[in-house]
Amino acid sequence: MRALLVVNPAATTTSARTRDVLIHALASEMKLEAVTTEYRGHARDLGRQAAQSDDIDMVVALGGDGTINEVVNGLLHDGPDPEHLPGLAVVPGGSTNVFARALGLLNDPVEATGALLDALREGRERTVGLGLTSGTPGTEDEAVPSRWFTFNAGLGFDAGVVGRVEQQRERGRRSTHALYLRQAARQLLGETQRRHGSITLKRPDADPVTDLVLSIVCNTAPWTYLGNRPVYASPKASFDTGLDVFGLSRLSTASVVRYGTQLLTSSPERGPHGKHAVSLHDLDQFTLHSKVPLPLQMDGDHLGLRTSVTFTGVRRALRVIV
């Protein structure tokens, strides 16, 4: 087997020595080319090159969810074709590793490498669905390029939190769960539309859902992790179905306490619920419109401001080694 290993040297939970050990372990079982990313978007470019190559059987992403997202967007640049495109394998190296853990993979990079080698020997793989965003025709965002996401996306509040965290990381702060919680509190204090949201969800053959303050799109469950605790915004979300949406129409102090507590105590059987909560399951396509530009995030990457985004759930989009 010929494989391309895409290595993020800034991966949060791996050192240079650990990465060398992992590379040698993988190289002992396959013909491996290891490339270290040098700029934002480099992993996407490497994934695209692998997809267009005739002799790459698998791409291994060693890094966090951002690295995986870039590799996936490169692999699927010309569209999904799981029968012919290289498979994806993941060695988690980020601070949260939602995609890997949602697949049931081990969170420790050394143990995950051993499990990956076992999966290859045993031929274990699955084909998963993904989310795809695009600019909505007839809006000012219609020219925005399409982009894939693996586990979640958000327009509004949660994307604002992601943007704040990225700003802190650019200043040298380490990505930690405490950092996310602090920035969430600051985002809440600065939220100008806590009681009357600007987001409208539109889908075919259904009434629109209006006045949302927060909109979280899930391609799998859990939505994220706080340490080792999974957090379920949409417990029914799955790699085998379309997309799920969780929305809130109010972020008053009482609502934040109620739904925040529900998120922290959520489970695979029960997520947040109540009169200001909206939960939609297994959607193939829908559009989120906003009256004002709002931040957009996908797989934990802040992508700037948008007023309209169309979401599509694409079943059986990518072959993954598990």
mmCIF file of C-alpha atoms in Angstrom:
data_model
loop_
_atom_site.group_PDB
_atom_site.id
_atom_site.type_symbol
_atom_site.label_atom_id
_atom_site.label_comp_id
_atom_site.label_asym_id
_atom_site.label_seq_id
_atom_site.Cartn_x
_atom_site.Cartn_y
_atom_site.Cartn_z
ATOM 1 C CA MET A 1 0.000 0.000 0.000
ATOM 2 C CA ARG A 2 1.175 3.491 -0.865
ATOM 3 C CA ALA A 3 0.176 6.212 1.552
ATOM 4 C CA LEU A 4 0.664 9.942 1.996
ATOM 5 C CA LEU A 5 1.101 11.129 5.569
ATOM 6 C CA VAL A 6 0.131 14.769 6.089
ATOM 7 C CA VAL A 7 1.774 16.054 9.272
ATOM 8 C CA ASN A 8 0.795 19.264 11.053
ATOM 9 C CA PRO A 9 3.933 20.286 12.994
ATOM 10 C CA ALA A 10 1.848 22.537 15.240
ATOM 11 C CA ALA A 11 -0.434 19.700 16.375
ATOM 12 C CA THR A 12 -1.295 20.419 19.997
ATOM 13 C CA THR A 13 -0.748 17.016 21.602
ATOM 14 C CA THR A 14 2.271 15.653 19.728
ATOM 15 C CA SER A 15 5.954 16.507 19.970
ATOM 16 C CA ALA A 16 8.548 16.229 17.208
ATOM 17 C CA ARG A 17 9.876 13.047 18.827
ATOM 18 C CA THR A 18 6.421 11.499 19.024
ATOM 19 C CA ARG A 19 5.731 12.337 15.391
ATOM 20 C CA ASP A 20 9.007 10.688 14.350
ATOM 21 C CA VAL A 21 8.049 7.511 16.217
ATOM 22 C CA LEU A 22 4.626 7.464 14.562
ATOM 23 C CA ILE A 23 6.097 8.008 11.114
ATOM 24 C CA HIS A 24 8.547 5.118 11.559
ATOM 25 C CA ALA A 25 5.757 2.840 12.791
ATOM 26 C CA LEU A 26 3.590 3.593 9.766
ATOM 27 C CA ALA A 27 6.504 3.355 7.340
ATOM 28 C CA SER A 28 7.243 -0.155 8.574
ATOM 29 C CA GLU A 29 3.888 -1.362 7.229
ATOM 30 C CA MET A 30 3.492 0.588 3.980
ATOM 31 C CA LYS A 31 5.255 2.649 1.358
ATOM 32 C CA LEU A 32 4.941 6.013 3.039
ATOM 33 C CA GLU A 33 5.626 9.562 1.970
ATOM 34 C CA ALA A 34 5.470 12.027 4.857
ATOM 35 C CA VAL A 35 4.964 15.733 4.181
ATOM 36 C CA THR A 36 4.932 18.436 6.855
ATOM 37 C CA THR A 37 2.482 21.286 6.254
ATOM 38 C CA GLU A 38 4.024 24.728 5.875
ATOM 39 C CA TYR A 39 1.075 27.092 5.478
ATOM 40 C CA ARG A 40 -2.681 27.309 5.977
ATOM 41 C CA GLY A 41 -4.308 25.345 3.178
ATOM 42 C CA HIS A 42 -1.247 23.172 2.556
ATOM 43 C CA ALA A 43 -3.024 20.030 3.813
ATOM 44 C CA ARG A 44 -5.866 20.761 1.370
ATOM 45 C CA ASP A 45 -3.393 21.053 -1.503
ATOM 46 C CA LEU A 46 -1.756 17.763 -0.515
ATOM 47 C CA GLY A 47 -5.135 16.029 -0.329
ATOM 48 C CA ARG A 48 -6.037 17.282 -3.787
ATOM 49 C CA GLN A 49 -2.727 16.050 -5.208
ATOM 50 C CA ALA A 50 -3.337 12.632 -3.657
ATOM 51 C CA ALA A 51 -6.837 12.491 -5.156
ATOM 52 C CA GLN A 52 -5.436 13.248 -8.602
ATOM 53 C CA SER A 53 -2.618 10.729 -8.259
ATOM 54 C CA ASP A 54 -2.838 7.224 -9.686
ATOM 55 C CA ASP A 55 -0.733 5.535 -7.025
ATOM 56 C CA ILE A 56 -1.881 6.838 -3.613
ATOM 57 C CA ASP A 57 -4.159 4.377 -1.816
ATOM 58 C CA MET A 58 -4.589 6.256 1.447
ATOM 59 C CA VAL A 59 -4.015 9.656 3.032
ATOM 60 C CA VAL A 60 -3.169 9.717 6.738
ATOM 61 C CA ALA A 61 -3.844 13.001 8.538
ATOM 62 C CA LEU A 62 -1.707 13.547 11.647
ATOM 63 C CA GLY A 63 -3.123 16.621 13.351
ATOM 64 C CA GLY A 64 -6.294 18.126 14.732
ATOM 65 C CA ASP A 65 -9.731 18.644 13.235
ATOM 66 C CA GLY A 66 -8.534 21.605 11.147
ATOM 67 C CA THR A 67 -5.894 19.472 9.433
ATOM 68 C CA ILE A 68 -8.448 16.731 8.756
ATOM 69 C CA ASN A 69 -10.896 19.261 7.312
ATOM 70 C CA GLU A 70 -8.257 20.556 4.906
ATOM 71 C CA VAL A 71 -7.289 17.043 3.786
ATOM 72 C CA VAL A 72 -10.945 16.134 3.212
ATOM 73 C CA ASN A 73 -11.561 19.263 1.152
ATOM 74 C CA GLY A 74 -8.536 18.394 -0.958
ATOM 75 C CA LEU A 75 -9.599 14.790 -1.464
ATOM 76 C CA LEU A 76 -13.132 15.843 -2.461
ATOM 77 C CA HIS A 77 -12.144 18.850 -4.581
ATOM 78 C CA ASP A 78 -13.729 17.244 -7.649
ATOM 79 C CA GLY A 79 -16.562 15.614 -5.723
ATOM 80 C CA PRO A 80 -17.051 12.415 -3.730
ATOM 81 C CA ASP A 81 -16.080 9.068 -5.259
ATOM 82 C CA PRO A 82 -15.354 6.673 -2.386
ATOM 83 C CA GLU A 83 -14.830 3.690 -4.673
ATOM 84 C CA HIS A 84 -11.892 5.302 -6.450
ATOM 85 C CA LEU A 85 -10.488 8.067 -4.258
ATOM 86 C CA PRO A 86 -7.839 7.331 -1.620
ATOM 87 C CA GLY A 87 -9.178 6.365 1.780
ATOM 88 C CA LEU A 88 -8.678 8.622 4.791
ATOM 89 C CA ALA A 89 -6.979 7.564 8.007
ATOM 90 C CA VAL A 90 -6.650 9.758 11.075
ATOM 91 C CA VAL A 91 -4.016 9.973 13.802
ATOM 92 C CA PRO A 92 -5.437 12.533 16.281
ATOM 93 C CA GLY A 93 -3.024 15.249 17.331
ATOM 94 C CA GLY A 94 -5.278 18.182 18.207
ATOM 95 C CA SER A 95 -6.752 19.434 21.448
ATOM 96 C CA THR A 96 -10.270 18.023 20.881
ATOM 97 C CA ASN A 97 -10.213 15.583 17.912
ATOM 98 C CA VAL A 98 -13.993 15.464 17.494
ATOM 99 C CA PHE A 99 -14.000 13.696 14.113
ATOM 100 C CA ALA A 100 -11.657 10.918 15.230
ATOM 101 C CA ARG A 101 -13.468 10.325 18.500
ATOM 102 C CA ALA A 102 -16.888 10.381 16.832
ATOM 103 C CA LEU A 103 -15.616 7.573 14.599
ATOM 104 C CA GLY A 104 -14.737 5.609 17.718
ATOM 105 C CA LEU A 105 -10.981 6.028 17.266
ATOM 106 C CA LEU A 106 -8.575 6.238 20.191
ATOM 107 C CA ASN A 107 -7.670 9.763 21.269
ATOM 108 C CA ASP A 108 -4.019 9.027 22.075
ATOM 109 C CA PRO A 109 -1.865 9.394 18.918
ATOM 110 C CA VAL A 110 0.425 6.454 19.741
ATOM 111 C CA GLU A 111 -2.429 4.089 20.552
ATOM 112 C CA ALA A 112 -4.373 5.389 17.545
ATOM 113 C CA THR A 113 -1.447 4.538 15.267
ATOM 114 C CA GLY A 114 -1.387 0.979 16.574
ATOM 115 C CA ALA A 115 -5.143 0.700 16.064
ATOM 116 C CA LEU A 116 -4.781 2.070 12.538
ATOM 117 C CA LEU A 117 -2.223 -0.590 11.655
ATOM 118 C CA ASP A 118 -4.576 -3.253 13.038
ATOM 119 C CA ALA A 119 -7.442 -1.825 10.956
ATOM 120 C CA LEU A 120 -5.333 -1.982 7.808
ATOM 121 C CA ARG A 121 -4.330 -5.588 8.455
ATOM 122 C CA GLU A 122 -7.969 -6.534 9.084
ATOM 123 C CA GLY A 123 -9.385 -4.415 6.224
ATOM 124 C CA ARG A 124 -11.660 -2.377 8.497
ATOM 125 C CA GLU A 125 -13.206 0.676 6.857
ATOM 126 C CA ARG A 126 -16.523 2.505 6.555
ATOM 127 C CA THR A 127 -18.021 5.087 4.218
ATOM 128 C CA VAL A 128 -19.341 8.187 5.979
ATOM 129 C CA GLY A 129 -21.571 11.065 5.018
ATOM 130 C CA LEU A 130 -20.324 14.645 5.171
ATOM 131 C CA GLY A 131 -21.723 18.158 5.149
ATOM 132 C CA LEU A 132 -21.230 20.560 2.244
ATOM 133 C CA THR A 133 -21.729 24.336 2.351
ATOM 134 C CA SER A 134 -22.053 26.729 -0.549
ATOM 135 C CA GLY A 135 -23.018 30.305 -1.253
ATOM 136 C CA THR A 136 -26.752 30.686 -1.765
ATOM 137 C CA PRO A 137 -27.763 31.658 -5.341
ATOM 138 C CA GLY A 138 -29.232 35.141 -5.598
ATOM 139 C CA THR A 139 -27.470 36.437 -2.473
ATOM 140 C CA GLU A 140 -24.311 38.457 -1.968
ATOM 141 C CA ASP A 141 -22.580 35.251 -0.856
ATOM 142 C CA GLU A 142 -23.413 33.204 -3.952
ATOM 143 C CA ALA A 143 -19.808 33.318 -5.204
ATOM 144 C CA VAL A 144 -18.369 31.866 -1.974
ATOM 145 C CA PRO A 145 -16.677 28.539 -2.850
ATOM 146 C CA SER A 146 -18.181 25.288 -1.621
ATOM 147 C CA ARG A 147 -16.558 23.654 1.401
ATOM 148 C CA TRP A 148 -16.933 20.295 3.122
ATOM 149 C CA PHE A 149 -17.149 19.728 6.871
ATOM 150 C CA THR A 150 -16.828 16.470 8.759
ATOM 151 C CA PHE A 151 -18.610 16.888 12.095
ATOM 152 C CA ASN A 152 -20.172 20.330 12.661
ATOM 153 C CA ALA A 153 -20.698 23.857 11.429
ATOM 154 C CA GLY A 154 -22.327 26.924 12.915
ATOM 155 C CA LEU A 155 -23.586 30.331 11.910
ATOM 156 C CA GLY A 156 -23.752 32.941 14.664
ATOM 157 C CA PHE A 157 -22.888 32.538 18.332
ATOM 158 C CA ASP A 158 -20.708 29.402 18.346
ATOM 159 C CA ALA A 159 -18.778 30.635 15.309
ATOM 160 C CA GLY A 160 -18.140 33.888 17.159
ATOM 161 C CA VAL A 161 -16.624 31.886 20.020
ATOM 162 C CA VAL A 162 -14.385 30.019 17.578
ATOM 163 C CA GLY A 163 -13.239 33.329 16.114
ATOM 164 C CA ARG A 164 -12.360 34.664 19.559
ATOM 165 C CA VAL A 165 -10.368 31.519 20.354
ATOM 166 C CA GLU A 166 -8.431 31.820 17.099
ATOM 167 C CA GLN A 167 -7.530 35.412 17.978
ATOM 168 C CA GLN A 168 -6.216 34.254 21.344
ATOM 169 C CA ARG A 169 -4.192 31.475 19.737
ATOM 170 C CA GLU A 170 -2.616 33.958 17.337
ATOM 171 C CA ARG A 171 -1.459 35.858 20.443
ATOM 172 C CA GLY A 172 0.272 32.746 21.742
ATOM 173 C CA ARG A 173 -2.434 31.302 23.969
ATOM 174 C CA ARG A 174 -2.699 27.515 24.070
ATOM 175 C CA SER A 175 -5.940 25.914 22.901
ATOM 176 C CA THR A 176 -7.643 24.572 26.021
ATOM 177 C CA HIS A 177 -11.202 23.906 27.072
ATOM 178 C CA ALA A 178 -10.911 26.674 29.670
ATOM 179 C CA LEU A 179 -9.997 29.092 26.879
ATOM 180 C CA TYR A 180 -13.161 28.125 24.965
ATOM 181 C CA LEU A 181 -15.340 28.613 28.033
ATOM 182 C CA ARG A 182 -13.865 32.056 28.747
ATOM 183 C CA GLN A 183 -14.379 33.176 25.170
ATOM 184 C CA ALA A 184 -17.928 31.818 25.174
ATOM 185 C CA ALA A 185 -18.700 34.005 28.190
ATOM 186 C CA ARG A 186 -17.199 37.043 26.477
ATOM 187 C CA GLN A 187 -19.098 36.333 23.273
ATOM 188 C CA LEU A 188 -22.318 36.110 25.258
ATOM 189 C CA LEU A 189 -21.703 39.447 26.972
ATOM 190 C CA GLY A 190 -21.078 41.074 23.605
ATOM 191 C CA GLU A 191 -24.088 39.498 21.879
ATOM 192 C CA THR A 192 -26.339 42.313 20.631
ATOM 193 C CA GLN A 193 -29.295 40.164 19.563
ATOM 194 C CA ARG A 194 -29.812 37.908 22.543
ATOM 195 C CA ARG A 195 -33.616 38.120 22.504
ATOM 196 C CA HIS A 196 -34.435 38.598 18.821
ATOM 197 C CA GLY A 197 -32.261 36.534 16.512
ATOM 198 C CA SER A 198 -31.523 37.406 12.892
ATOM 199 C CA ILE A 199 -31.243 33.869 11.461
ATOM 200 C CA THR A 200 -33.946 32.187 9.366
ATOM 201 C CA LEU A 201 -33.753 28.505 8.372
ATOM 202 C CA LYS A 202 -35.438 27.652 5.089
ATOM 203 C CA ARG A 203 -35.917 24.152 3.683
ATOM 204 C CA PRO A 204 -38.001 22.664 0.881
ATOM 205 C CA ASP A 205 -41.639 21.854 1.623
ATOM 206 C CA ALA A 206 -41.606 23.225 5.169
ATOM 207 C CA ASP A 207 -42.344 26.485 6.932
ATOM 208 C CA PRO A 208 -39.269 28.602 7.706
ATOM 209 C CA VAL A 209 -37.865 28.706 11.218
ATOM 210 C CA THR A 210 -37.296 32.359 12.093
ATOM 211 C CA ASP A 211 -35.544 34.573 14.651
ATOM 212 C CA LEU A 212 -32.791 32.157 15.654
ATOM 213 C CA VAL A 213 -29.907 33.557 17.697
ATOM 214 C CA LEU A 214 -27.828 30.394 17.467
ATOM 215 C CA SER A 215 -27.677 27.687 14.798
ATOM 216 C CA ILE A 216 -25.506 24.572 15.095
ATOM 217 C CA VAL A 217 -25.351 22.049 12.262
ATOM 218 C CA CYS A 218 -24.233 18.537 13.182
ATOM 219 C CA ASN A 219 -23.086 15.747 10.879
ATOM 220 C CA THR A 220 -22.505 13.370 13.778
ATOM 221 C CA ALA A 221 -22.832 13.075 17.533
ATOM 222 C CA PRO A 222 -21.452 14.287 19.828
ATOM 223 C CA TRP A 223 -21.263 17.935 18.816
ATOM 224 C CA THR A 224 -17.988 18.443 20.691
ATOM 225 C CA TYR A 225 -16.099 17.419 23.833
ATOM 226 C CA LEU A 226 -15.208 19.213 27.042
ATOM 227 C CA GLY A 227 -12.208 17.194 28.161
ATOM 228 C CA ASN A 228 -13.448 13.613 28.081
ATOM 229 C CA ARG A 229 -17.106 14.627 28.361
ATOM 230 C CA PRO A 230 -19.074 14.396 25.105
ATOM 231 C CA VAL A 231 -21.559 17.228 24.495
ATOM 232 C CA TYR A 232 -24.659 16.443 22.446
ATOM 233 C CA ALA A 233 -26.432 19.296 20.675
ATOM 234 C CA SER A 234 -28.162 16.858 18.280
ATOM 235 C CA PRO A 235 -27.971 13.344 19.741
ATOM 236 C CA LYS A 236 -29.558 11.688 16.673
ATOM 237 C CA ALA A 237 -26.976 13.084 14.239
ATOM 238 C CA SER A 238 -25.034 10.373 12.435
ATOM 239 C CA PHE A 239 -22.460 9.829 9.708
ATOM 240 C CA ASP A 240 -25.099 7.586 8.101
ATOM 241 C CA THR A 241 -27.878 10.191 7.758
ATOM 242 C CA GLY A 242 -28.313 13.773 6.561
ATOM 243 C CA LEU A 243 -27.616 16.845 8.694
ATOM 244 C CA ASP A 244 -29.163 17.807 12.026
ATOM 245 C CA VAL A 245 -29.768 21.363 13.238
ATOM 246 C CA PHE A 246 -30.008 22.689 16.774
ATOM 247 C CA GLY A 247 -31.138 26.297 17.145
ATOM 248 C CA LEU A 248 -32.054 28.715 19.909
ATOM 249 C CA SER A 249 -34.362 31.701 19.564
ATOM 250 C CA ARG A 250 -33.237 33.371 22.799
ATOM 251 C CA LEU A 251 -30.000 33.846 24.733
ATOM 252 C CA SER A 252 -31.303 35.605 27.824
ATOM 253 C CA THR A 253 -29.550 34.888 31.110
ATOM 254 C CA ALA A 254 -32.219 32.364 32.092
ATOM 255 C CA SER A 255 -32.033 30.661 28.685
ATOM 256 C CA VAL A 256 -28.256 30.443 28.799
ATOM 257 C CA VAL A 257 -28.367 28.835 32.240
ATOM 258 C CA ARG A 258 -31.071 26.382 31.189
ATOM 259 C CA TYR A 259 -29.702 25.290 27.840
ATOM 260 C CA GLY A 260 -26.091 25.466 28.944
ATOM 261 C CA THR A 261 -26.891 23.072 31.785
ATOM 262 C CA GLN A 262 -28.760 20.800 29.389
ATOM 263 C CA LEU A 263 -25.778 20.715 27.032
ATOM 264 C CA LEU A 264 -23.358 19.883 29.845
ATOM 265 C CA THR A 265 -25.623 17.066 31.045
ATOM 266 C CA SER A 266 -26.659 15.876 27.573
ATOM 267 C CA SER A 267 -26.470 12.230 26.549
ATOM 268 C CA PRO A 268 -26.935 10.087 23.433
ATOM 269 C CA GLU A 269 -30.568 9.721 24.504
ATOM 270 C CA ARG A 270 -31.406 13.359 25.284
ATOM 271 C CA GLY A 271 -30.151 16.737 24.125
ATOM 272 C CA PRO A 272 -31.204 20.298 24.960
ATOM 273 C CA HIS A 273 -34.932 20.988 24.666
ATOM 274 C CA GLY A 274 -37.524 23.627 25.517
ATOM 275 C CA LYS A 275 -39.743 26.319 24.028
ATOM 276 C CA HIS A 276 -36.814 28.369 22.718
ATOM 277 C CA ALA A 277 -35.009 25.321 21.260
ATOM 278 C CA VAL A 278 -35.373 23.943 17.725
ATOM 279 C CA SER A 279 -34.172 20.458 16.788
ATOM 280 C CA LEU A 280 -34.340 19.136 13.220
ATOM 281 C CA HIS A 281 -33.097 15.708 12.136
ATOM 282 C CA ASP A 282 -31.802 14.148 8.905
ATOM 283 C CA LEU A 283 -32.052 17.111 6.529
ATOM 284 C CA ASP A 284 -30.769 16.768 2.979
ATOM 285 C CA GLN A 285 -30.651 20.482 2.213
ATOM 286 C CA PHE A 286 -31.509 23.786 3.862
ATOM 287 C CA THR A 287 -30.376 27.405 3.925
ATOM 288 C CA LEU A 288 -29.515 29.685 6.818
ATOM 289 C CA HIS A 289 -30.163 33.380 6.082
ATOM 290 C CA SER A 290 -29.226 36.251 8.375
ATOM 291 C CA LYS A 291 -30.411 39.853 8.351
ATOM 292 C CA VAL A 292 -26.901 40.937 9.326
ATOM 293 C CA PRO A 293 -23.497 39.362 8.545
ATOM 294 C CA LEU A 294 -22.649 36.677 11.102
ATOM 295 C CA PRO A 295 -19.538 34.565 11.685
ATOM 296 C CA LEU A 296 -19.409 31.074 10.151
ATOM 297 C CA GLN A 297 -17.351 28.153 11.446
ATOM 298 C CA MET A 298 -16.804 24.654 10.110
ATOM 299 C CA ASP A 299 -15.022 21.906 12.026
ATOM 300 C CA GLY A 300 -13.734 24.524 14.433
ATOM 301 C CA ASP A 301 -12.284 26.895 11.817
ATOM 302 C CA HIS A 302 -13.560 30.492 11.649
ATOM 303 C CA LEU A 303 -14.371 31.358 8.017
ATOM 304 C CA GLY A 304 -15.431 34.996 8.217
ATOM 305 C CA LEU A 305 -18.839 36.637 7.991
ATOM 306 C CA ARG A 306 -21.795 35.380 5.939
ATOM 307 C CA THR A 307 -25.383 36.425 5.387
ATOM 308 C CA SER A 308 -26.566 33.255 3.655
ATOM 309 C CA VAL A 309 -25.229 29.685 3.570
ATOM 310 C CA THR A 310 -26.755 26.633 1.885
ATOM 311 C CA PHE A 311 -26.095 23.277 3.574
ATOM 312 C CA THR A 312 -26.273 19.859 1.924
ATOM 313 C CA GLY A 313 -25.951 16.485 3.614
ATOM 314 C CA VAL A 314 -24.062 14.140 1.288
ATOM 315 C CA ARG A 315 -24.388 10.480 2.188
ATOM 316 C CA ARG A 316 -21.536 8.017 1.569
ATOM 317 C CA ALA A 317 -19.072 10.730 0.639
ATOM 318 C CA LEU A 318 -15.748 9.451 1.996
ATOM 319 C CA ARG A 319 -14.085 6.122 2.762
ATOM 320 C CA VAL A 320 -12.440 6.087 6.207
ATOM 321 C CA ILE A 321 -10.107 3.504 7.754
ATOM 322 C CA VAL A 322 -11.418 2.615 11.211
#
